[in-house]
């Protein structure tokens, strides 16, 4: 994956994408391709469970993606062995449905079409079945009270076009349907059954032919709350090919299994049905419905009680093969359920009595907030995946040989709200990101799990802060000593965090001992980890020598122990941690609070020596818009810089730390000179202030080789300025106007002799461009590369940051990190040609 070929000064490749899953039911789908799709804000993200990496994001939707569905899904993996192209459907909150095509040979994606008559409100569920290798039927439902059934004819040859036709649109009234399932009726070619359930607590069955016209067949009334999930089994059991099963789950915490048995043809009344033996699993007779020339008896096979909260999803295990040749398949009697009680369960009938029992439960020890929104089988039935309230995935794999043994596996992770800022560690070993999901996360390439291909995979290796406020900005302290960062959230204090010993040792393992804070300096670090506070604000240290004791709780002290926060157990990880470990055991202790601002923190910057931190807050007056300077170490306020009248949106110290540049909502930039007069003394002076743009200035960046800087604004322009003789600022040039507001800038030096560098420009539409800048007596600029849309964000780029800018001249390649409002964090390889 690389940038556009039209401009070829540099090549850009995607190295890493981190994103959380949209927190809605039906958002995730595991395909027969063994890839998982999910919605990440307005993008559809695709991840590979084997490598735990997000492979790509598909731009196209203009609203948040609610649901995705593979054609063929895992259920039809046995029919998809010969397919060289797989398809994916995605629906969003605007009612738009898009069809995508994946060519397996080269892993290339393309947007095939957008549904012509889309829903008027958000799509809540999409389900589909493969009728033949080139024919699929799928149904979609929406909050507008409509359910549509579509036929999709897939091309039989490469390069052919898909044909789409709407078979039927059903209007269900004021109580929308939120769950759908489709199946072919057994023993009756050409007839299909559509089950739907939703807010009226009933399961509605509709029958129809592939030519269209679905008629209401009957209702199943048993659940006492909203129906949340429905799934038909496939009629390929060895012994009972004349019946199919439907499993339903509800907010009433129950799961029901219904059986539909072919009673025989209406023209032949000889009675082809045998008398059922009365057994413990005796069926409760339900309604009979007619489809074409056949009639079907519905009976309630079983009621499964075990979950303690809403059951959001149920899914039959995909068909598996029993023969050595792998030609005959059967439907396993096995159901996966996922619930808001934080557990997933596998249910199977007992061999002797036939009573359905819970045979596997996973997730019950987790403290991950709230619960699961959905659970899915892998195509081979050996792994199960859940997605939860915290935007996180949880994957278990059956690693047992003779007995089931389900082990947690690595999965991709990321923020589940807008990512607001990004900062690289001093030597670039890791990056810290902060988000409106109220977490701070650390991502790093994990080197000790290098595969034979010698690729390094990025993972989330720590979650140093889990907060009670949205986090807006972060900065890593440069200079020597332990790793420290300062974070600013929607509160008036900035908080300083210091790396605990457990993180330092984990980092040494991840980087193969190439950390910038080596082990011989770590003996001074007496803090092992940190505990979460009850309100989720301050994080208290856990010291190395303390013995972990569990306080004895009085039985009636009013504390619900299930909901109390567990004590952190900081450990050194030898492989990338999974969600349960990240959520509690990788916190950093807070060492200081910086009090001074009167409003919520908005931006932070640190000088290159690691001596000063500058902070600003949201402001609507000159007094609130002051920039505060803090001395690293003592954390005393050593300066208050006044210049702006509205929020200072970004600040940056020049490479020699002699100047501080600030840009603001008031459309002006300011340049201050910073001089250190004594050990603790700082003198500062406003060197220049200028109204630079017609709209808000969102971003700024210094040239690493000199006193030139760039400013980017909502007026869609980027301007280059130079500080002259330490006294005034003059404009050198304006880059050609961009198509969207400029929201992020970052300048890196490439060739000091020519004073040549690259300026990364991020925009409100999510796109990123790299410009070559050469500054001698005059400034010259050229577009080096416009990143391909599949590499870019789908919403506003909030921050761009180059890795190791000091070493950029020696490197054959440099890396650029970006974060955006689309919940994504991205890292790119930039290779000058």
Coordinates of C-alpha atoms in Angstrom, one line a residue, residues 123-628:
X123 CA -29.1 0.5 9.3
X124 CA -29.2 -1.8 12.4
X125 CA -28.6 -5.3 10.9
X126 CA -27.5 -6.9 7.7
X127 CA -27.6 -10.7 7.1
X128 CA -27.0 -12.7 4.0
X129 CA -26.8 -16.3 2.6
X130 CA -25.1 -17.9 -0.3
X131 CA -27.6 -19.7 -2.5
X132 CA -25.0 -20.7 -5.0
X133 CA -21.4 -19.7 -5.8
X134 CA -22.6 -16.7 -7.8
X135 CA -25.9 -15.9 -6.1
X136 CA -26.5 -14.4 -2.6
X137 CA -29.6 -13.1 -0.9
X138 CA -29.3 -10.6 1.9
X139 CA -31.7 -8.5 4.0
X140 CA -31.2 -5.2 5.8
X141 CA -33.3 -3.6 8.6
X142 CA -33.3 0.0 9.7
X143 CA -34.7 2.3 12.5
X144 CA -37.1 3.7 9.9
X145 CA -39.2 0.5 10.3
X146 CA -38.4 -1.1 7.0
X147 CA -36.8 -4.4 6.1
X148 CA -35.4 -4.8 2.6
X149 CA -34.5 -8.1 0.9
X150 CA -32.0 -8.0 -2.0
X151 CA -30.6 -10.4 -4.5
X152 CA -26.9 -10.1 -5.4
X153 CA -25.6 -11.9 -8.5
X154 CA -21.8 -12.1 -8.3
X155 CA -19.7 -12.1 -11.5
X156 CA -18.6 -15.5 -12.6
X157 CA -15.5 -14.1 -14.3
X158 CA -12.8 -11.7 -13.1
X159 CA -13.6 -8.1 -13.8
X160 CA -17.3 -8.8 -14.2
X161 CA -19.9 -6.6 -12.6
X162 CA -22.2 -7.4 -9.7
X163 CA -26.0 -7.3 -10.4
X164 CA -28.2 -6.1 -7.6
X165 CA -32.0 -6.2 -7.4
X166 CA -34.4 -5.4 -4.5
X167 CA -36.8 -8.3 -4.1
X168 CA -39.0 -6.9 -1.4
X169 CA -39.3 -4.1 1.1
X170 CA -41.5 -4.8 4.2
X171 CA -42.7 -2.1 6.5
X172 CA -43.1 -3.3 10.1
X173 CA -44.6 -0.3 11.7
X174 CA -43.5 1.9 14.6
X175 CA -41.5 -0.8 16.4
X176 CA -38.4 -1.4 14.2
X177 CA -36.7 -4.8 13.8
X178 CA -33.1 -5.0 15.0
X179 CA -32.3 -8.7 14.3
X180 CA -32.6 -10.7 11.1
X181 CA -31.7 -14.1 9.8
X182 CA -32.3 -15.8 6.4
X183 CA -32.4 -19.5 5.4
X184 CA -33.4 -21.7 2.6
X185 CA -36.3 -24.0 3.7
X186 CA -35.4 -27.7 3.8
X187 CA -36.9 -30.0 1.2
X188 CA -38.4 -27.1 -0.7
X189 CA -36.2 -25.7 -3.5
X190 CA -36.4 -22.0 -4.1
X191 CA -38.3 -21.1 -0.9
X192 CA -36.7 -19.0 1.8
X193 CA -37.6 -18.0 5.3
X194 CA -36.8 -14.6 6.9
X195 CA -36.9 -14.3 10.6
X196 CA -37.0 -10.8 12.2
X197 CA -37.2 -9.6 15.7
X198 CA -37.0 -6.3 17.6
X199 CA -38.8 -4.0 19.8
X200 CA -42.2 -5.8 20.0
X201 CA -40.7 -8.9 21.6
X202 CA -42.0 -11.3 18.9
X203 CA -40.2 -13.2 16.2
X204 CA -41.9 -12.6 12.8
X205 CA -41.4 -15.2 10.1
X206 CA -41.8 -14.3 6.4
X207 CA -41.7 -16.8 3.5
X208 CA -40.9 -16.0 -0.1
X209 CA -39.3 -17.2 -3.3
X210 CA -36.1 -16.0 -4.8
X211 CA -38.2 -14.1 -7.3
X212 CA -39.5 -11.8 -4.5
X213 CA -42.7 -11.3 -2.6
X214 CA -42.2 -12.3 1.0
X215 CA -45.5 -13.1 2.9
X216 CA -46.0 -13.1 6.6
X217 CA -46.1 -16.8 7.8
X218 CA -46.4 -16.6 11.6
X219 CA -45.2 -15.0 14.8
X220 CA -43.4 -16.7 17.7
X221 CA -44.3 -15.3 21.1
X222 CA -42.2 -16.3 24.0
X223 CA -39.6 -13.7 24.8
X224 CA -40.6 -10.9 27.3
X225 CA -38.2 -8.2 26.1
X226 CA -36.6 -6.9 22.9
X227 CA -35.3 -9.6 20.5
X228 CA -31.5 -8.9 20.0
X229 CA -30.2 -11.7 17.8
X230 CA -31.5 -14.5 15.5
X231 CA -29.6 -17.2 13.6
X232 CA -30.7 -20.1 11.5
X233 CA -28.8 -23.4 11.4
X234 CA -28.1 -25.0 8.0
X235 CA -30.1 -28.1 7.1
X236 CA -27.1 -30.3 6.5
X237 CA -27.2 -32.4 9.6
X238 CA -26.6 -36.0 8.6
X239 CA -29.8 -37.4 10.2
X240 CA -32.3 -34.6 10.0
X241 CA -32.0 -32.8 6.6
X242 CA -35.7 -32.1 6.7
X243 CA -35.5 -29.6 9.6
X244 CA -33.7 -26.4 10.5
X245 CA -33.2 -24.7 13.8
X246 CA -33.6 -21.0 14.7
X247 CA -31.9 -19.7 17.8
X248 CA -33.1 -16.4 19.3
X249 CA -31.7 -14.2 22.2
X250 CA -33.3 -11.3 24.0
X251 CA -32.9 -8.7 26.6
X252 CA -35.0 -11.0 28.9
X253 CA -31.6 -12.8 29.4
X254 CA -32.9 -16.0 27.8
X255 CA -32.0 -17.9 24.7
X256 CA -34.6 -20.0 22.8
X257 CA -34.0 -22.7 20.2
X258 CA -36.9 -23.3 17.8
X259 CA -37.2 -26.2 15.4
X260 CA -38.9 -26.1 12.0
X261 CA -39.7 -29.5 10.6
X262 CA -41.0 -30.3 7.1
X263 CA -44.4 -31.9 7.6
X264 CA -44.7 -33.1 4.0
X265 CA -46.3 -32.0 0.9
X266 CA -49.9 -30.7 1.0
X267 CA -50.7 -32.6 -2.1
X268 CA -49.8 -35.9 -0.4
X269 CA -51.7 -36.3 2.8
X270 CA -50.4 -39.8 3.5
X271 CA -48.4 -38.2 6.4
X272 CA -44.7 -38.4 6.1
X273 CA -44.0 -37.4 9.6
X274 CA -43.2 -40.0 12.3
X275 CA -44.5 -40.0 15.8
X276 CA -42.0 -38.3 18.1
X277 CA -40.9 -40.3 21.2
X278 CA -41.9 -38.6 24.4
X279 CA -38.6 -37.7 26.1
X280 CA -37.2 -35.3 28.6
X281 CA -36.5 -33.0 25.7
X282 CA -40.1 -33.2 24.6
X283 CA -41.0 -30.4 22.1
X284 CA -43.5 -27.8 22.9
X285 CA -45.7 -27.6 19.7
X286 CA -45.9 -24.3 18.1
X287 CA -47.6 -22.9 15.0
X288 CA -47.6 -24.5 11.5
X289 CA -46.9 -22.4 8.5
X290 CA -47.2 -23.0 4.7
X291 CA -44.6 -22.2 2.1
X292 CA -45.4 -23.0 -1.5
X293 CA -46.6 -26.6 -1.5
X294 CA -45.1 -27.6 1.8
X295 CA -46.0 -27.0 5.4
X296 CA -43.7 -26.8 8.4
X297 CA -44.3 -27.5 12.1
X298 CA -42.5 -25.1 14.5
X299 CA -41.7 -26.4 18.0
X300 CA -39.7 -24.9 20.9
X301 CA -36.7 -27.2 21.3
X302 CA -35.1 -25.6 24.3
X303 CA -34.8 -22.6 26.6
X304 CA -31.2 -21.8 27.7
X305 CA -30.9 -19.9 30.9
X306 CA -27.4 -19.0 32.2
X307 CA -26.6 -15.4 31.4
X308 CA -27.3 -12.7 34.0
X309 CA -27.8 -9.8 31.6
X310 CA -29.1 -9.0 28.2
X311 CA -27.9 -11.5 25.6
X312 CA -26.8 -9.5 22.6
X313 CA -25.8 -12.2 20.1
X314 CA -26.3 -15.9 19.4
X315 CA -24.6 -17.8 16.5
X316 CA -24.5 -21.4 15.3
X317 CA -21.1 -22.9 14.9
X318 CA -20.2 -23.0 11.2
X319 CA -20.5 -26.3 9.4
X320 CA -17.5 -28.6 9.8
X321 CA -16.3 -31.6 7.9
X322 CA -16.2 -35.2 9.2
X323 CA -14.8 -37.0 6.3
X324 CA -11.1 -37.4 5.5
X325 CA -11.6 -36.0 2.0
X326 CA -13.3 -33.0 3.5
X327 CA -16.3 -33.2 1.1
X328 CA -19.2 -33.9 3.5
X329 CA -20.2 -31.3 6.0
X330 CA -22.5 -31.3 8.9
X331 CA -24.0 -28.6 11.1
X332 CA -22.5 -28.9 14.7
X333 CA -25.1 -28.8 17.5
X334 CA -23.2 -25.9 19.1
X335 CA -24.3 -22.3 19.8
X336 CA -22.1 -19.3 20.9
X337 CA -23.8 -16.6 22.9
X338 CA -22.4 -13.2 24.1
X339 CA -24.0 -11.1 26.8
X340 CA -23.7 -7.8 28.7
X341 CA -22.8 -9.9 31.8
X342 CA -19.2 -9.9 30.4
X343 CA -19.3 -13.6 29.4
X344 CA -19.5 -15.7 26.2
X345 CA -20.9 -19.2 26.5
X346 CA -20.9 -22.2 24.2
X347 CA -24.0 -24.4 24.5
X348 CA -24.3 -28.0 23.3
X349 CA -26.9 -30.8 23.9
X350 CA -25.8 -33.5 26.3
X351 CA -25.0 -36.8 24.5
X352 CA -27.4 -39.0 26.5
X353 CA -30.4 -36.8 27.4
X354 CA -30.2 -34.2 24.6
X355 CA -30.6 -31.4 27.1
X356 CA -28.7 -28.2 26.0
X357 CA -26.0 -27.3 28.5
X358 CA -23.4 -24.6 28.9
X359 CA -20.1 -26.4 28.1
X360 CA -17.7 -23.4 27.9
X361 CA -17.7 -20.0 29.6
X362 CA -15.1 -17.4 28.8
X363 CA -14.6 -13.8 30.0
X364 CA -16.1 -14.2 33.5
X365 CA -12.9 -13.1 35.3
X366 CA -12.6 -9.9 33.3
X367 CA -13.3 -6.6 34.8
X368 CA -13.6 -4.9 31.4
X369 CA -16.3 -2.3 31.7
X370 CA -19.8 -3.5 31.2
X371 CA -20.0 -6.4 28.7
X372 CA -20.0 -7.8 25.2
X373 CA -22.0 -6.5 22.3
X374 CA -21.5 -9.6 20.1
X375 CA -19.7 -12.9 19.7
X376 CA -18.5 -14.7 16.5
X377 CA -17.1 -18.1 15.5
X378 CA -14.0 -18.5 13.3
X379 CA -14.6 -20.4 10.1
X380 CA -13.1 -23.6 11.5
X381 CA -14.9 -23.2 14.9
X382 CA -11.6 -23.3 16.8
X383 CA -11.7 -19.6 17.9
X384 CA -14.3 -17.2 19.2
X385 CA -14.2 -13.4 19.1
X386 CA -16.2 -10.9 21.2
X387 CA -16.3 -7.1 21.0
X388 CA -17.2 -5.1 24.1
X389 CA -18.3 -1.8 25.5
X390 CA -14.7 -0.4 25.7
X391 CA -14.4 -0.7 21.9
X392 CA -12.1 -3.7 22.5
X393 CA -11.9 -7.2 21.0
X394 CA -11.4 -10.4 23.0
X395 CA -10.3 -13.5 21.2
X396 CA -10.1 -17.1 22.6
X397 CA -8.6 -20.0 20.7
X398 CA -9.2 -23.7 21.5
X399 CA -5.6 -25.0 22.0
X400 CA -6.6 -28.2 23.7
X401 CA -5.8 -31.5 21.9
X402 CA -8.3 -34.0 23.4
X403 CA -10.2 -31.7 25.7
X404 CA -11.3 -28.1 25.1
X405 CA -8.9 -25.5 26.4
X406 CA -9.7 -21.9 25.4
X407 CA -6.8 -19.5 25.7
X408 CA -6.9 -15.7 25.2
X409 CA -5.1 -14.5 22.1
X410 CA -3.7 -11.2 20.8
X411 CA -6.0 -8.9 19.0
X412 CA -5.7 -5.4 17.5
X413 CA -6.7 -2.5 19.8
X414 CA -7.1 1.2 19.7
X415 CA -9.2 4.2 20.9
X416 CA -12.9 4.2 20.6
X417 CA -13.3 8.0 20.3
X418 CA -11.5 10.8 18.6
X419 CA -7.7 10.6 19.1
X420 CA -6.5 14.1 20.1
X421 CA -2.8 14.1 20.4
X422 CA 0.3 11.9 19.8
X423 CA 3.9 12.1 21.2
X424 CA 7.0 10.0 20.4
X425 CA 9.3 8.7 23.1
X426 CA 12.7 10.4 23.2
X427 CA 14.4 7.8 21.1
X428 CA 11.3 6.8 19.3
X429 CA 10.9 3.4 20.9
X430 CA 7.1 3.9 21.4
X431 CA 4.4 6.5 21.0
X432 CA 1.9 7.8 23.4
X433 CA -1.7 8.7 22.2
X434 CA -4.5 10.4 24.1
X435 CA -8.2 10.4 23.3
X436 CA -11.7 11.5 24.1
X437 CA -12.3 7.9 25.2
X438 CA -10.5 9.1 28.4
X439 CA -7.5 6.8 28.0
X440 CA -3.8 7.3 27.3
X441 CA -2.2 4.4 25.4
X442 CA 1.3 3.4 24.4
X443 CA 1.9 1.6 21.1
X444 CA 5.2 0.1 20.1
X445 CA 6.7 -2.3 17.6
X446 CA 7.3 -5.6 19.5
X447 CA 10.5 -7.0 18.2
X448 CA 10.9 -10.3 20.1
X449 CA 7.9 -11.9 18.3
X450 CA 9.5 -11.4 14.9
X451 CA 8.3 -14.0 12.5
X452 CA 10.3 -15.7 9.7
X453 CA 9.4 -12.8 7.4
X454 CA 11.3 -10.4 9.7
X455 CA 8.3 -8.1 9.9
X456 CA 7.9 -6.2 13.2
X457 CA 4.3 -5.9 14.4
X458 CA 3.0 -3.0 16.4
X459 CA 0.9 -3.5 19.5
X460 CA -0.6 -1.6 22.4
X461 CA 1.9 -2.4 25.2
X462 CA 0.5 -0.2 28.0
X463 CA -2.4 2.0 29.0
X464 CA -0.7 4.4 31.5
X465 CA -3.8 6.5 32.2
X466 CA -7.5 5.7 32.5
X467 CA -9.2 8.9 33.4
X468 CA -12.6 10.4 34.3
X469 CA -12.3 13.2 31.7
X470 CA -11.7 13.4 28.0
X471 CA -8.0 13.9 27.4
X472 CA -6.9 16.6 24.9
X473 CA -3.1 16.8 24.8
X474 CA 0.1 15.0 25.8
X475 CA 3.8 15.7 25.7
X476 CA 6.8 13.5 26.5
X477 CA 9.6 15.0 28.6
X478 CA 12.8 15.1 26.5
X479 CA 16.3 14.8 28.1
X480 CA 17.7 12.1 30.3
X481 CA 16.3 10.1 33.2
X482 CA 13.2 8.0 33.5
X483 CA 10.4 8.2 30.9
X484 CA 7.8 10.9 31.9
X485 CA 4.9 12.5 30.2
X486 CA 2.4 15.3 30.9
X487 CA -1.2 15.0 30.0
X488 CA -4.0 17.6 29.9
X489 CA -7.7 16.8 29.9
X490 CA -11.0 18.5 30.3
X491 CA -10.0 19.7 33.7
X492 CA -7.9 22.6 35.1
X493 CA -4.8 20.6 36.1
X494 CA -2.1 19.1 34.0
X495 CA -0.9 15.7 35.4
X496 CA 2.7 14.4 35.3
X497 CA 3.3 10.6 35.0
X498 CA 6.5 8.6 35.5
X499 CA 7.2 5.2 34.0
X500 CA 7.1 2.4 36.6
X501 CA 9.6 -0.5 36.8
X502 CA 7.1 -3.0 35.3
X503 CA 6.8 -0.8 32.1
X504 CA 10.6 -0.3 31.8
X505 CA 11.3 -4.0 31.9
X506 CA 8.5 -4.7 29.4
X507 CA 9.9 -2.1 27.1
X508 CA 13.4 -3.6 27.3
X509 CA 11.9 -6.9 26.2
X510 CA 9.8 -5.3 23.4
X511 CA 12.8 -3.3 22.0
X512 CA 15.4 -6.1 22.6
X513 CA 17.3 -3.9 25.2
X514 CA 17.5 -0.9 22.9
X515 CA 15.6 1.4 25.4
X516 CA 16.9 4.9 26.0
X517 CA 16.7 4.3 29.7
X518 CA 18.9 1.2 30.1
X519 CA 18.7 -1.3 33.0
X520 CA 21.8 0.0 34.8
X521 CA 19.9 3.2 35.5
X522 CA 16.7 1.6 36.5
X523 CA 17.7 0.7 40.1
X524 CA 16.6 4.1 41.3
X525 CA 13.0 3.4 40.2
X526 CA 11.2 2.2 43.3
X527 CA 7.7 2.2 41.9
X528 CA 6.4 -1.0 40.3
X529 CA 3.1 0.2 39.0
X530 CA -0.1 2.1 39.9
X531 CA -3.6 1.6 41.1
X532 CA -6.7 3.2 39.8
X533 CA -8.6 5.6 42.1
X534 CA -12.3 5.1 42.8
X535 CA -13.2 8.2 40.8
X536 CA -10.8 7.4 37.9
X537 CA -8.8 10.6 38.5
X538 CA -5.5 10.2 40.4
X539 CA -3.4 7.1 40.1
X540 CA -1.6 6.0 43.2
X541 CA 1.9 4.3 43.1
X542 CA 2.5 0.7 44.1
X543 CA 6.1 0.5 45.6
X544 CA 8.5 -2.3 44.8
X545 CA 8.8 -3.6 48.4
X546 CA 5.1 -3.5 49.3
X547 CA 3.4 -6.8 49.9
X548 CA 0.0 -6.9 48.1
X549 CA -2.6 -7.5 50.8
X550 CA -6.3 -7.7 50.1
X551 CA -8.1 -5.6 52.7
X552 CA -10.7 -7.6 54.5
X553 CA -14.1 -6.1 53.7
X554 CA -16.9 -6.1 56.1
X555 CA -19.9 -7.9 54.7
X556 CA -22.2 -5.0 55.2
X557 CA -19.9 -2.1 54.3
X558 CA -22.1 -1.3 51.3
X559 CA -19.3 -2.2 48.8
X560 CA -20.5 -4.4 45.9
X561 CA -17.2 -6.3 45.5
X562 CA -18.1 -7.2 41.9
X563 CA -18.2 -3.6 40.9
X564 CA -15.2 -2.4 43.1
X565 CA -12.0 -1.7 41.2
X566 CA -9.6 -4.6 41.4
X567 CA -6.1 -4.1 42.7
X568 CA -3.5 -3.8 39.9
X569 CA -0.9 -6.5 39.7
X570 CA 1.9 -4.9 37.7
X571 CA 3.9 -7.6 35.8
X572 CA 6.6 -7.6 33.2
X573 CA 5.1 -8.8 29.9
X574 CA 7.1 -11.2 27.7
X575 CA 4.6 -10.8 24.9
X576 CA 2.1 -8.0 24.0
X577 CA -0.6 -7.7 26.7
X578 CA -4.3 -8.5 26.1
X579 CA -7.2 -6.2 26.9
X580 CA -7.8 -7.5 30.5
X581 CA -4.2 -6.8 31.4
X582 CA -4.1 -3.4 29.7
X583 CA -7.3 -2.3 31.4
X584 CA -5.8 -2.5 34.9
X585 CA -2.3 -3.6 35.2
X586 CA -0.3 -1.2 33.1
X587 CA -1.1 2.1 34.7
X588 CA 1.6 4.7 35.4
X589 CA 1.7 6.5 38.8
X590 CA 1.0 10.2 38.8
X591 CA 3.9 12.1 40.3
X592 CA 2.7 15.8 40.1
X593 CA -0.3 18.0 39.4
X594 CA 0.3 21.3 37.7
X595 CA -2.3 23.9 39.0
X596 CA -2.6 27.3 37.4
X597 CA -5.0 27.3 34.5
X598 CA -8.6 28.5 35.0
X599 CA -10.1 26.3 32.2
X600 CA -9.8 22.9 30.6
X601 CA -6.3 22.2 29.3
X602 CA -6.0 22.3 25.5
X603 CA -2.3 22.0 24.4
X604 CA 1.1 21.2 25.7
X605 CA 4.7 21.4 24.4
X606 CA 8.1 20.5 25.8
X607 CA 11.5 22.0 24.9
X608 CA 14.2 19.7 23.3
X609 CA 16.5 19.8 26.4
X610 CA 13.7 18.6 28.7
X611 CA 13.8 21.7 31.0
X612 CA 10.5 23.4 30.2
X613 CA 6.9 22.5 29.5
X614 CA 4.5 25.0 28.1
X615 CA 0.7 24.6 28.6
X616 CA -2.4 26.4 27.4
X617 CA -6.1 26.1 28.1
X618 CA -9.5 26.8 26.5
X619 CA -9.9 30.6 26.6
X620 CA -12.3 33.4 25.7
X621 CA -10.3 36.2 27.3
X622 CA -6.7 37.4 27.3
X623 CA -6.2 36.3 30.9
X624 CA -7.3 32.8 30.3
X625 CA -5.3 32.6 27.1
X626 CA -2.0 32.9 28.9
X627 CA 0.7 30.3 28.2
X628 CA 2.2 28.9 31.4

